[in-house]
Short mmCIF file of C-alpha atoms (C1' of nucleotides) and ligand atoms in Angstrom, two decimals:
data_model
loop_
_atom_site.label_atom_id
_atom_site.label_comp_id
_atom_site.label_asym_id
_atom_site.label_seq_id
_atom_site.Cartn_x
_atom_site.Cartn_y
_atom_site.Cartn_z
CA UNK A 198 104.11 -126.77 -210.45
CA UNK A 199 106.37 -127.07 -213.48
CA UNK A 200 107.49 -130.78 -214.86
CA UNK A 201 110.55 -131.68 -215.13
CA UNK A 202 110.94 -131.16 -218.45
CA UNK A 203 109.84 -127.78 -218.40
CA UNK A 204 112.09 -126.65 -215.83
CA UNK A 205 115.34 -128.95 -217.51
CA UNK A 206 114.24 -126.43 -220.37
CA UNK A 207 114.00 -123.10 -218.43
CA UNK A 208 117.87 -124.59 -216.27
CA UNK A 209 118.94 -124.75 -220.30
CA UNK A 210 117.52 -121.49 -221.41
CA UNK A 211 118.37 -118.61 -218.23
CA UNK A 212 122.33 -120.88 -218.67
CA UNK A 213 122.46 -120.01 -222.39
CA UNK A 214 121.31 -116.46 -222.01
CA UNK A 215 123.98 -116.16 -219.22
CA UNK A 216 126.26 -117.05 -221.89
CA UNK A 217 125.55 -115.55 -224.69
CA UNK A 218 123.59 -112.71 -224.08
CA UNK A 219 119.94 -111.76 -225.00
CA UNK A 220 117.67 -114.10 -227.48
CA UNK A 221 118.18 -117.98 -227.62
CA UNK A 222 118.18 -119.68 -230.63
CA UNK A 223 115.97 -122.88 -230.68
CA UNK A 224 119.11 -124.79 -231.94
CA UNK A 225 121.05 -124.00 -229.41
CA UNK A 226 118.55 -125.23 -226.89
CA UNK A 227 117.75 -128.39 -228.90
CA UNK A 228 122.20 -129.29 -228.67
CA UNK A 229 122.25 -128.22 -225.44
CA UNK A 230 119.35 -130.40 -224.70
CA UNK A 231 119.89 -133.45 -226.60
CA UNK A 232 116.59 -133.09 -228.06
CA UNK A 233 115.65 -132.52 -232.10
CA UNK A 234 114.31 -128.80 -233.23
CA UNK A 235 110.69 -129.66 -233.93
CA UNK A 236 110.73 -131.22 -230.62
CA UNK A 237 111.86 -127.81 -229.11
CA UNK A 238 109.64 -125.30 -231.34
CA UNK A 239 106.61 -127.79 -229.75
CA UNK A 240 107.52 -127.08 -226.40
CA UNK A 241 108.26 -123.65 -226.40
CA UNK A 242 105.05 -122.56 -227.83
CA UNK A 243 103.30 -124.60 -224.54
CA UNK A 244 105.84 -122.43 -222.54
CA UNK A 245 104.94 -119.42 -224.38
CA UNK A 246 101.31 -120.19 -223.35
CA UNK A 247 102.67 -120.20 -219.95
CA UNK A 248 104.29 -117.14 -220.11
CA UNK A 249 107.48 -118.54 -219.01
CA UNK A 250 109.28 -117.85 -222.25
CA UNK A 251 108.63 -114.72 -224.86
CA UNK A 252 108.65 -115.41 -228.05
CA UNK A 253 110.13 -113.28 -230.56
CA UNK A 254 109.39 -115.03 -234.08
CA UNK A 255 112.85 -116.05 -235.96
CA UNK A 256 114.73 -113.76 -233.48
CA UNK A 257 114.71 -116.30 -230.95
CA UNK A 258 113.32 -115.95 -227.36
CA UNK A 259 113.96 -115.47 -223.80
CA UNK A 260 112.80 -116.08 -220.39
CA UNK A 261 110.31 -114.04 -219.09
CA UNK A 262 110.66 -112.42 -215.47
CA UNK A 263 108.59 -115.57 -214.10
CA UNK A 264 110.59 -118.09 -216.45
CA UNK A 265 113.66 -116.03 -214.81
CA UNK A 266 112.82 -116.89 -211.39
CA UNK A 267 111.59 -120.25 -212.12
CA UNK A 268 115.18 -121.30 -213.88
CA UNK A 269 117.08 -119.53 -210.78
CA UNK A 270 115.35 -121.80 -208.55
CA UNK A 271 116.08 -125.05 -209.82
CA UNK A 272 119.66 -123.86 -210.25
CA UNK A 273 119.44 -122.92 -206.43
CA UNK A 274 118.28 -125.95 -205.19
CA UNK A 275 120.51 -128.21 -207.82
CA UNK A 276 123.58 -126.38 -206.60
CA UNK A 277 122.39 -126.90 -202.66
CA UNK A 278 122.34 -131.09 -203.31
CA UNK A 279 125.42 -130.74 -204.73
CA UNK A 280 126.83 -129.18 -201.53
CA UNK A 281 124.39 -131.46 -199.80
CA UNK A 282 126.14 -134.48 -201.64
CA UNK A 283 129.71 -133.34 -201.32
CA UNK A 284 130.08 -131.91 -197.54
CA UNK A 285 127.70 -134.34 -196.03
CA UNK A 286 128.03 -137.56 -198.02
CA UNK A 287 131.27 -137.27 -198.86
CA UNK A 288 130.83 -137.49 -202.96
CA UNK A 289 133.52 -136.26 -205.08
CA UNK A 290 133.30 -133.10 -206.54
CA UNK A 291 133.18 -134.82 -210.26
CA UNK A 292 130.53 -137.33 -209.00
CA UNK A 293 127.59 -135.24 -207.78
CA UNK A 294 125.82 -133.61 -211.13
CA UNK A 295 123.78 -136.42 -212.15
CA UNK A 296 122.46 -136.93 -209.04
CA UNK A 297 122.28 -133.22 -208.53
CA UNK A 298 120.01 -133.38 -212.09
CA UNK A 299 117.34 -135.30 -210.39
CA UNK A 300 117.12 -134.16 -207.00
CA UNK A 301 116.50 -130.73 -208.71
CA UNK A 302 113.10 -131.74 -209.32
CA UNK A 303 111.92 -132.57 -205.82
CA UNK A 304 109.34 -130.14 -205.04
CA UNK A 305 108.85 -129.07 -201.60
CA UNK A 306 110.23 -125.70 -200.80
CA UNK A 307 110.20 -126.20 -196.72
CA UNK A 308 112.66 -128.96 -197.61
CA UNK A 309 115.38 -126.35 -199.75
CA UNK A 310 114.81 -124.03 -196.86
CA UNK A 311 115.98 -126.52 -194.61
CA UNK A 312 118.51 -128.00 -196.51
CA UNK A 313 119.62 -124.58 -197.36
CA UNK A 314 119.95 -123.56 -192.94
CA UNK A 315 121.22 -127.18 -192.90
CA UNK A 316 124.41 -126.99 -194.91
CA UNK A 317 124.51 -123.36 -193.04
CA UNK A 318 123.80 -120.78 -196.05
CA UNK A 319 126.58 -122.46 -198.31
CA UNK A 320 127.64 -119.16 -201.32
CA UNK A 321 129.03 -121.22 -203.74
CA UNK A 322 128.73 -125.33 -204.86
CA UNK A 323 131.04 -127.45 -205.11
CA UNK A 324 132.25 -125.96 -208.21
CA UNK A 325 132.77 -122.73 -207.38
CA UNK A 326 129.10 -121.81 -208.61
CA UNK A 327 127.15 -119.22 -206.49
CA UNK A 328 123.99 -120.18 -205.32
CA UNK A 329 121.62 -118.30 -205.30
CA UNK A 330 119.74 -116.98 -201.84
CA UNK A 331 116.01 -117.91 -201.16
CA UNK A 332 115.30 -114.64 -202.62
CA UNK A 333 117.19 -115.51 -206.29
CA UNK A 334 119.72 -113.32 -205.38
CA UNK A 335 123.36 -114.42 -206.66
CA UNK A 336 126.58 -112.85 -204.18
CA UNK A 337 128.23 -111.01 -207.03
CA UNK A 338 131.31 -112.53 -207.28
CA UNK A 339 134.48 -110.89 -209.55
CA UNK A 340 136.77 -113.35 -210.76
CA UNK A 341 138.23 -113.42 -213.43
CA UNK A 342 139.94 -116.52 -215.98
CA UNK A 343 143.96 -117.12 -215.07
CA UNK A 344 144.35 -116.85 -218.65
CA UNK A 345 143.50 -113.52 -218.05
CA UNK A 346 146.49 -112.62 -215.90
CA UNK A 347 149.73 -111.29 -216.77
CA UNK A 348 152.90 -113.07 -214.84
CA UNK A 349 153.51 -112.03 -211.00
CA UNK A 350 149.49 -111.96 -210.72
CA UNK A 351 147.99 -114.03 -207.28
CA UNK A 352 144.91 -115.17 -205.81
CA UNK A 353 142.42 -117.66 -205.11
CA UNK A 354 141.36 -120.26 -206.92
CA UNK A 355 137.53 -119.91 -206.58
CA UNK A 356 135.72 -121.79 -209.63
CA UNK A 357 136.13 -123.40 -213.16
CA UNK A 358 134.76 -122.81 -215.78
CA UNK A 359 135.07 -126.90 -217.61
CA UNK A 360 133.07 -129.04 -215.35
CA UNK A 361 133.87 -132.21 -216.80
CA UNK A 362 134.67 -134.87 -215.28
CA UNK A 363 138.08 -135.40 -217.30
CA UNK A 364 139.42 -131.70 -216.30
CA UNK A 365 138.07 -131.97 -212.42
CA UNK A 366 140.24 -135.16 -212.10
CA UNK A 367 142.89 -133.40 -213.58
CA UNK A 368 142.61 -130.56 -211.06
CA UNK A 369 142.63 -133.29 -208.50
CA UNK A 370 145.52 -134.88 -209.77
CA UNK A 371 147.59 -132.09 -209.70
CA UNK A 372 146.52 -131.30 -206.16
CA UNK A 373 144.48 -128.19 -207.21
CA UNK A 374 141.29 -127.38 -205.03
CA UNK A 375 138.30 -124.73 -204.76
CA UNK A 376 140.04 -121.77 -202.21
CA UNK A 377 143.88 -122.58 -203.11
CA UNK A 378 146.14 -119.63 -203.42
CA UNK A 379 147.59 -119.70 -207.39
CA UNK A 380 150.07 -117.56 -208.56
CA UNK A 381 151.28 -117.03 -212.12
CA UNK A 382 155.16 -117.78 -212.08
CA UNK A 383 155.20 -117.40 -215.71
CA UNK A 384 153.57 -117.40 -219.12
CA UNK A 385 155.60 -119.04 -221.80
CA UNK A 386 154.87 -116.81 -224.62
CA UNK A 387 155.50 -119.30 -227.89
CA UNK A 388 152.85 -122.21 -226.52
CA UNK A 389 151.21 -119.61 -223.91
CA UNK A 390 151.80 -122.84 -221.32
CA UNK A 391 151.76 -120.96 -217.84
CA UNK A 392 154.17 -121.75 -214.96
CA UNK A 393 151.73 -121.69 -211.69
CA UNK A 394 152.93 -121.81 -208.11
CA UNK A 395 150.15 -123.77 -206.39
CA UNK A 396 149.63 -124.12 -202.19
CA UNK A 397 153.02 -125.56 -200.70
CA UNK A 398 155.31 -123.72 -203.28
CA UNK A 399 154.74 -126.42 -205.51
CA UNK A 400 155.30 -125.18 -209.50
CA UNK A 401 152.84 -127.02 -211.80
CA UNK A 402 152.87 -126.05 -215.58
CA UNK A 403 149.46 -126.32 -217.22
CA UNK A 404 147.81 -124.98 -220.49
CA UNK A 405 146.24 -122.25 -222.52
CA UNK A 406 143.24 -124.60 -222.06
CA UNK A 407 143.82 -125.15 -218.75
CA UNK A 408 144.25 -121.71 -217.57
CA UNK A 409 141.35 -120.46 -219.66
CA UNK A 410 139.11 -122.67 -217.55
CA UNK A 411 140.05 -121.95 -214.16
CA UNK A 412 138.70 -118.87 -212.34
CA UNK A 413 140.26 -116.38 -209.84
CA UNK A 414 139.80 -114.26 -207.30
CA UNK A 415 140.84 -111.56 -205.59
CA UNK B 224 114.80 -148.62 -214.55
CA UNK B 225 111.60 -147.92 -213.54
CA UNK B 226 109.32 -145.27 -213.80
CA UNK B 227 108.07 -143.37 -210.97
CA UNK B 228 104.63 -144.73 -211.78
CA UNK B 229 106.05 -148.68 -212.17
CA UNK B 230 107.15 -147.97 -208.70
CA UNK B 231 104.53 -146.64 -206.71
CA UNK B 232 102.70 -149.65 -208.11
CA UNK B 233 105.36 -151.69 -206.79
CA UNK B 234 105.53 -150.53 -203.15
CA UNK B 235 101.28 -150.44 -203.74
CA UNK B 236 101.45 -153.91 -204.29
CA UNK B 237 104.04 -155.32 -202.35
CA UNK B 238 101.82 -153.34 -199.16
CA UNK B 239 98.85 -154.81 -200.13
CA UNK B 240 100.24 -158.12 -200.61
CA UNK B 241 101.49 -157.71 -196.51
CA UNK B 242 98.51 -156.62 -195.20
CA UNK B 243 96.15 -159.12 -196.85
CA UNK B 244 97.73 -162.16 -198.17
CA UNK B 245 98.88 -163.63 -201.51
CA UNK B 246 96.67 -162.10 -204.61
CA UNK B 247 96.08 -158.65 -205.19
CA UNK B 248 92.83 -157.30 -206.43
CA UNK B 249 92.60 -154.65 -209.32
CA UNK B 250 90.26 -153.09 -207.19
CA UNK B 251 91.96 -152.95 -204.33
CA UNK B 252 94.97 -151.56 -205.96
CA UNK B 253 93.45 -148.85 -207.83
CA UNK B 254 91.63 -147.61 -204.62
CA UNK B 255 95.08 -147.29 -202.84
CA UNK B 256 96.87 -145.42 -206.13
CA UNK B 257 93.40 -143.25 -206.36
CA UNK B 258 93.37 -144.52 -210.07
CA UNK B 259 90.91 -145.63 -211.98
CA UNK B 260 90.44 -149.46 -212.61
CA UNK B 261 90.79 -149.48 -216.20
CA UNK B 262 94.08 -148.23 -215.97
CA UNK B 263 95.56 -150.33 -213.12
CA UNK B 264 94.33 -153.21 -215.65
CA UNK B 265 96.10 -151.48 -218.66
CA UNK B 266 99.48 -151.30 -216.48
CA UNK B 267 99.34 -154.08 -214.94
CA UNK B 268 99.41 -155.57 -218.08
CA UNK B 269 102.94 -154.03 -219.05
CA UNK B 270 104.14 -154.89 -215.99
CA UNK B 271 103.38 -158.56 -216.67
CA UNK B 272 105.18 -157.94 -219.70
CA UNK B 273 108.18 -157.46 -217.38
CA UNK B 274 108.04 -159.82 -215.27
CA UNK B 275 107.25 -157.60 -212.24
CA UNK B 276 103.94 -159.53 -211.62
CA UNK B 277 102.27 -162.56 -212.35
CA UNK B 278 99.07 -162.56 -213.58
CA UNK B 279 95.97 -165.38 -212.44
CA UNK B 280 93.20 -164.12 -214.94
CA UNK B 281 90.29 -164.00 -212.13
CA UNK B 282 92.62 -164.41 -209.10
CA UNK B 283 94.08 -161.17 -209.36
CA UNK B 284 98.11 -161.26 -209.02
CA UNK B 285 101.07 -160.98 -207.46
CA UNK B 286 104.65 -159.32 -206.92
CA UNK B 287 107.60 -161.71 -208.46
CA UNK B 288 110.39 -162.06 -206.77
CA UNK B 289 112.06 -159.39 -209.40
CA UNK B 290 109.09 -157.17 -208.27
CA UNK B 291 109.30 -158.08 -204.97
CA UNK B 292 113.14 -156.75 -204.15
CA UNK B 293 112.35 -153.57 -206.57
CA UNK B 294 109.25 -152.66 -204.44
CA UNK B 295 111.48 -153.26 -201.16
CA UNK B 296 114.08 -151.23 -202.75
CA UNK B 297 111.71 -148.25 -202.86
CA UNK B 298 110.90 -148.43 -199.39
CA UNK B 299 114.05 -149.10 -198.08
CA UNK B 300 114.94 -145.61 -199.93
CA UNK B 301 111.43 -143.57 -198.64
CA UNK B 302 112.45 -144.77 -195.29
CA UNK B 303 116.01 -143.54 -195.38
CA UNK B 304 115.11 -140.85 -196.37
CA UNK B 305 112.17 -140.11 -193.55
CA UNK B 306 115.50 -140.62 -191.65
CA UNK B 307 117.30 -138.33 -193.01
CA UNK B 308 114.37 -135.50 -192.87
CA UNK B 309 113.69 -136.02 -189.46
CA UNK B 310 117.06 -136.60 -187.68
CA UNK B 311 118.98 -134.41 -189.84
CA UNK B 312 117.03 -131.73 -191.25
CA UNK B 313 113.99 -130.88 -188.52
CA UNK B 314 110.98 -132.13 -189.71
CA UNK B 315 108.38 -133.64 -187.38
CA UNK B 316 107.10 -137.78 -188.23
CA UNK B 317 104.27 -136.23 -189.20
CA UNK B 318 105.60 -134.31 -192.22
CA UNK B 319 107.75 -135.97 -194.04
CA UNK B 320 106.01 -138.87 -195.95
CA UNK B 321 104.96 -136.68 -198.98
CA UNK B 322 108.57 -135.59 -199.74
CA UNK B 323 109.76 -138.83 -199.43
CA UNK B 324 107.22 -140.41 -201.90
CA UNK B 325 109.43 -137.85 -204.22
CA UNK B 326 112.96 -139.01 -203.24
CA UNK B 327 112.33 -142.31 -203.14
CA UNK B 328 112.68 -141.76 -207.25
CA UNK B 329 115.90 -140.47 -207.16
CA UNK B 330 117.92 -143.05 -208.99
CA UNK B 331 121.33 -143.85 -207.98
CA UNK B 332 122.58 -146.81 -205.84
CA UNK B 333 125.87 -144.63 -204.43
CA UNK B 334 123.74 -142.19 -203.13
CA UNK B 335 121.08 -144.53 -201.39
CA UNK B 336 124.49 -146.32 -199.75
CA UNK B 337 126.22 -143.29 -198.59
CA UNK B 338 122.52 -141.87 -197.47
CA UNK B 339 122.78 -145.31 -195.53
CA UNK B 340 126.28 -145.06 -193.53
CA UNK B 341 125.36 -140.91 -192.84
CA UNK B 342 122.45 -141.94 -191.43
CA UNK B 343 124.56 -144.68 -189.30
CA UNK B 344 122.63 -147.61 -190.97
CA UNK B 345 119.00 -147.36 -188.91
CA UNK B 346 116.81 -149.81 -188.16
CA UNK B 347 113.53 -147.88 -188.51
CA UNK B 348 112.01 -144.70 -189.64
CA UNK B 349 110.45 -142.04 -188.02
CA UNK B 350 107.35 -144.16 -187.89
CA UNK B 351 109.09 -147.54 -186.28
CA UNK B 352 108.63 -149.18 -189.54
CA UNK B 353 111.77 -151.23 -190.07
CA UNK B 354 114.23 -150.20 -192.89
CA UNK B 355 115.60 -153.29 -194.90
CA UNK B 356 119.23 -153.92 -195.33
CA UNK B 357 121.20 -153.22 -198.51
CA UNK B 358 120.48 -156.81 -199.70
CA UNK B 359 116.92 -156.61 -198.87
CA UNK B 360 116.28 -158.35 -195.52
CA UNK B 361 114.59 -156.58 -193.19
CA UNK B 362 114.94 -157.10 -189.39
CA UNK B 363 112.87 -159.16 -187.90
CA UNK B 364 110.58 -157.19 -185.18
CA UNK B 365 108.02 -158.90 -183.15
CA UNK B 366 106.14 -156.10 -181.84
CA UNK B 367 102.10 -156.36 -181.38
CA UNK B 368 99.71 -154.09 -180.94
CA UNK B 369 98.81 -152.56 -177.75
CA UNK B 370 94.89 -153.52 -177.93
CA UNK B 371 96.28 -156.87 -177.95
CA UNK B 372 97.78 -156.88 -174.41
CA UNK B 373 96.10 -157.17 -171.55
CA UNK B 374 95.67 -155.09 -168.18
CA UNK B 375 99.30 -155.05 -166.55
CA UNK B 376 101.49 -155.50 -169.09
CA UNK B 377 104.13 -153.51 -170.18
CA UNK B 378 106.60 -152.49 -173.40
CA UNK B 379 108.45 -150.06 -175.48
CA UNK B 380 105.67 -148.20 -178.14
CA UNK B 381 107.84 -148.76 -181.34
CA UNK B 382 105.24 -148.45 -183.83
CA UNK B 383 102.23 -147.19 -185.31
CA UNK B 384 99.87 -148.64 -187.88
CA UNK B 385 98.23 -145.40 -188.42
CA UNK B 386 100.37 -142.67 -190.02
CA UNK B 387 97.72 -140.09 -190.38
CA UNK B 388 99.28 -136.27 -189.52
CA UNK B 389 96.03 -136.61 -187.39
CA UNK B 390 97.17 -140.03 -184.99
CA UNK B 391 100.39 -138.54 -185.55
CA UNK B 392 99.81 -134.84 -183.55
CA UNK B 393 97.47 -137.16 -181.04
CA UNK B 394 100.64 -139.03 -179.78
CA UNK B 395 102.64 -136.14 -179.50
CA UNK B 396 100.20 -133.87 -177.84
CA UNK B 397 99.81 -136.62 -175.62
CA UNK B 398 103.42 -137.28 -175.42
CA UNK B 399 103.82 -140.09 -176.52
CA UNK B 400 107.63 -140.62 -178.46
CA UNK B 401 108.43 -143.61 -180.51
CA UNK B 402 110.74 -145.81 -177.72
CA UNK B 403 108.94 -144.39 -174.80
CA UNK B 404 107.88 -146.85 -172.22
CA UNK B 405 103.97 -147.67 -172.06
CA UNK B 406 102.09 -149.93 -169.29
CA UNK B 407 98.15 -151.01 -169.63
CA UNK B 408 97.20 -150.29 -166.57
CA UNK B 409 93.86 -150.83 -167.35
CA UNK B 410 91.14 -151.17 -169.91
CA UNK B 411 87.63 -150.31 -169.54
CA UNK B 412 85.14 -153.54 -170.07
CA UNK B 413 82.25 -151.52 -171.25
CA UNK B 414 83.93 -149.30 -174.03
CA UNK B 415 87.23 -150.37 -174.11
CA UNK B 416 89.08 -147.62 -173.20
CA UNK B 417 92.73 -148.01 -172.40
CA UNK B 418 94.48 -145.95 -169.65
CA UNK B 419 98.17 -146.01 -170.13
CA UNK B 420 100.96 -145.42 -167.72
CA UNK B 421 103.68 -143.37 -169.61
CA UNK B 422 107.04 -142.01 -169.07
CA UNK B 423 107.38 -139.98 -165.84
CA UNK B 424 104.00 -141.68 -164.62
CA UNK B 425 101.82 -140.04 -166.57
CA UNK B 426 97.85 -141.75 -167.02
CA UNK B 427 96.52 -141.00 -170.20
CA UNK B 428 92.73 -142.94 -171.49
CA UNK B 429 92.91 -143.63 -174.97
CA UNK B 430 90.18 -145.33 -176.99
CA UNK B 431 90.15 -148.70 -178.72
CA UNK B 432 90.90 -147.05 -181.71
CA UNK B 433 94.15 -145.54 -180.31
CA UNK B 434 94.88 -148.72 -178.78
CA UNK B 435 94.84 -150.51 -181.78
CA UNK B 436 97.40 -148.44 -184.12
CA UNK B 437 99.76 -148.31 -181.34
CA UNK B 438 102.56 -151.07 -181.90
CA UNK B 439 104.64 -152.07 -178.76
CA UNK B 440 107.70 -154.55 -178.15
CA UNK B 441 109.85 -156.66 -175.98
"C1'" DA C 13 119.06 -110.49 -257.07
"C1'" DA C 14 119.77 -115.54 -257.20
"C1'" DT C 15 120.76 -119.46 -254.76
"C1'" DA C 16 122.26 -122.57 -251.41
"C1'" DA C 17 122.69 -123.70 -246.69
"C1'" DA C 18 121.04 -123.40 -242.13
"C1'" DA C 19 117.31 -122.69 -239.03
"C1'" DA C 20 112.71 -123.14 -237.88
"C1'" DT C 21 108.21 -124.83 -238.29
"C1'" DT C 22 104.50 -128.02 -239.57
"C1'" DA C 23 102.43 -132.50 -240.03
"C1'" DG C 24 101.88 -136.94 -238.59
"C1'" DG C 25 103.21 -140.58 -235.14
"C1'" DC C 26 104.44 -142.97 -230.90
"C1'" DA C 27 104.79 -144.53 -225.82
"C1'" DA C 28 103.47 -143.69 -221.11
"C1'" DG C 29 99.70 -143.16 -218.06
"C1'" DC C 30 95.81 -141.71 -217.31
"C1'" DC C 31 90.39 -141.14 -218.34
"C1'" DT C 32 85.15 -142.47 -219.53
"C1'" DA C 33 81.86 -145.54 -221.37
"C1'" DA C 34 80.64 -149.98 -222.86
"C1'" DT C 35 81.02 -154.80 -222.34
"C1'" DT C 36 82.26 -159.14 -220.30
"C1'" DT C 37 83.26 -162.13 -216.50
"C1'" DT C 38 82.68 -163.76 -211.89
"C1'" DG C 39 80.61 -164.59 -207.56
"C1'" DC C 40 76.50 -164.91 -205.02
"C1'" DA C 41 71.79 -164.89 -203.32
"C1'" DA C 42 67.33 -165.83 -204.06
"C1'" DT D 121 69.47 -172.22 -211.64
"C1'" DT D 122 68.75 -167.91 -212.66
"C1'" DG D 123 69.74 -163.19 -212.27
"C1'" DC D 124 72.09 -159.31 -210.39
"C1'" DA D 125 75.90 -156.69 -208.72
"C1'" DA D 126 80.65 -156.19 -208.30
"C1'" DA D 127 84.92 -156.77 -210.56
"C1'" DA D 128 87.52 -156.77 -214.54
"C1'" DT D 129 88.47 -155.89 -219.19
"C1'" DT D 130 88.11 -153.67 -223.72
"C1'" DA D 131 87.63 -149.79 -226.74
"C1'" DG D 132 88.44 -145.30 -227.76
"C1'" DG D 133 90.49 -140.76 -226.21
"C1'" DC D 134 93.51 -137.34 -224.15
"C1'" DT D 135 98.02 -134.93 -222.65
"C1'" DT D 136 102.96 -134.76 -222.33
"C1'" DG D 137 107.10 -134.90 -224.50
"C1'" DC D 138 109.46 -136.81 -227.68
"C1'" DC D 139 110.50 -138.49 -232.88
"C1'" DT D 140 111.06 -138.34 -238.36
"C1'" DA D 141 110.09 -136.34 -242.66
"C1'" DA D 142 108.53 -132.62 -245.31
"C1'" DT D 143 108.18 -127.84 -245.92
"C1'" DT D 144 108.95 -123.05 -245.18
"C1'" DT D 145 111.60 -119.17 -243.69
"C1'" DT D 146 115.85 -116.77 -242.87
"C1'" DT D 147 120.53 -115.73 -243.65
"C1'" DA D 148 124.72 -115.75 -246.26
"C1'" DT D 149 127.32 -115.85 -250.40
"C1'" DT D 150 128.15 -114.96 -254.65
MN1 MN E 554 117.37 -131.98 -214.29
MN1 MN E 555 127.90 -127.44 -209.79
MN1 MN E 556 106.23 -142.21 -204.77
MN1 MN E 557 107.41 -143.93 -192.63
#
DNA sequence: AATAAAAATTAGGCAAGCCTAATTTTGCAA
DNA sequence: TTGCAAAATTAGGCTTGCCTAATTTTTATT
């Protein structure tokens, strides 16, 4: 059984490869983290030892195939409380990744199974994330960013790509949620401000950043 | 907040502290944690420190009343959570204590509260042991146990005092649920054996033993 | 190639929680 | 009252996961 430390690491690690593609640095990890460099290099060598990470001196490193499925795990069941949280206790959507960050680290896999048949094979969290099946399988899912869309362009609004709590309230606030219909009415080409038509025919006019964070489908 | 450790010493001592009286033995406690004495004695010292218990050098010690709600806080949350694992999710009474000596360290008041009202604010776990309120009271419940009664009488089995998987899987292969119905109809003089009426007029003979974990009410 | 900045590692420490072994204190029984 | 055993404490260590400060390595820039 991992700590929770370790796996925090290996959640941090498999999300920056994601991201930016092969070998992490161990800066990156240590921002991402919160945690200073030395403190990092210290750990990863124990990991190395564990063959959960492979080491590629002052090119970085990356997860191994066991650190792979390890990381996928916790992401699985983190993403499953979050459902858990939202659908059945009735959290908001901005409220639930703290929580989510402990109750990561429960380890019992007869209760993810359960939770998982509970909230009845949920593909996505709250966010829009997919989860991953007991198998670490991910749904491939296509979307792309609305700031990647030319004007006349529709679909569904199926994940973002901020989850802060500032921008989820602001989603909220202009009555924008996971599975809405969005289409791009216009892109104003001097500020690149884009003219959406939201559920209801209601015109909402948002940002670049805005638009660059939201994620469609369809 | 407190550590995970800090609190299973809590709900260690605040137990103990029921079942036997005012002062709590080193000893005693470090036989229930499975930890050594020297280091009950080396954190029980910190928790002096803070005012979770009060020392009496050669009288052992005892929970203060900052100790005492924290350690009912923890079992208010292991309970809700046996709830929650057993009514919602499947799992027999005779699973579910290990996983909820892990969520009962999950740290956040909103989710504890909403766990409460999904739940539909219960009374008692899986095991008939009562669940205190929000504000720490627990109901009162004037059961006794069933080798207390004599021949004749008659309750509702709403308890146990053993929560062994083993006693556990006893009751159910003899059927015996938690609310059922139980009568003495008689008990044995020579070995004390107690034959029970149950629901749907079944006699079972249990021993003493059985007898004697078995808490009953009204 | 020289040099400065950034990245990474090493060295030494610390707190939490545990351990073993040694010692002290306490409670009892002879 | 003495003497022993059980209980408790002290002393010294260990692992995990973090820290700061010092040093080394790598990368960029001229
Ligand atoms: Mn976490
Ligand atoms: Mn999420
Ligand atoms: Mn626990
Ligand atoms: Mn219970």
């Amino acid at each position: 059984m991992h700590s929770s430390a370790e796996e925090n690491y290996l959640k941090a690690i498999y999300k920056l490869q994601e991201a930016n593609g092969e070998m992490v640095a161990t800066s990156a990890l240590a921002q991402v983290l919160g945690i200073h460099m030395a403190s990092v290099t210290d750990m990863l060598k124990k990991m190395s030892a564990k063959k959960l990470v492979a080491y590629q001196k002052s090119k970085g490193f990356k997860l191994t195939e066991k650190g792979r499925l390890a990381a996928i795990g916790i992401i699985r069941k983190h993403r499953l409380w979050e459902v858990f949280l939202v659908d059945k206790l009735g959290f908001r959507w901005d409220e639930v990744h703290e929580i989510a960050e402990q109750l990561e680290h429960i380890h019992s896999q007869e209760l993810i199974d359960k939770l998982d048949a509970y909230l009845d094979f949920p593909k996505a969290d709250p966010h829009g994330d997919p989860i991953p099946d007991a198998k670490g399988n991910f749904a491939l899912n296509k979307s792309v960013l609305l700031a990647a869309l030319p004007p006349g362009s529709q679909g569904k609004f199926t994940g973002v790509t901020d989850h802060s709590s500032a921008f989820l309230n602001y989603l909220d606030k202009i009555g924008l949620s996971l599975g809405d219909p969005v289409k791009v009415k216009e892109v104003e080409e001097y500020d690149k401000n884009y003219t959406l038509m939201l559920k209801g025919k209601k015109a909402v006019v948002v940002s670049f950043k805005v638009a660059n964070s939201l994620l469609i489908s369809e």
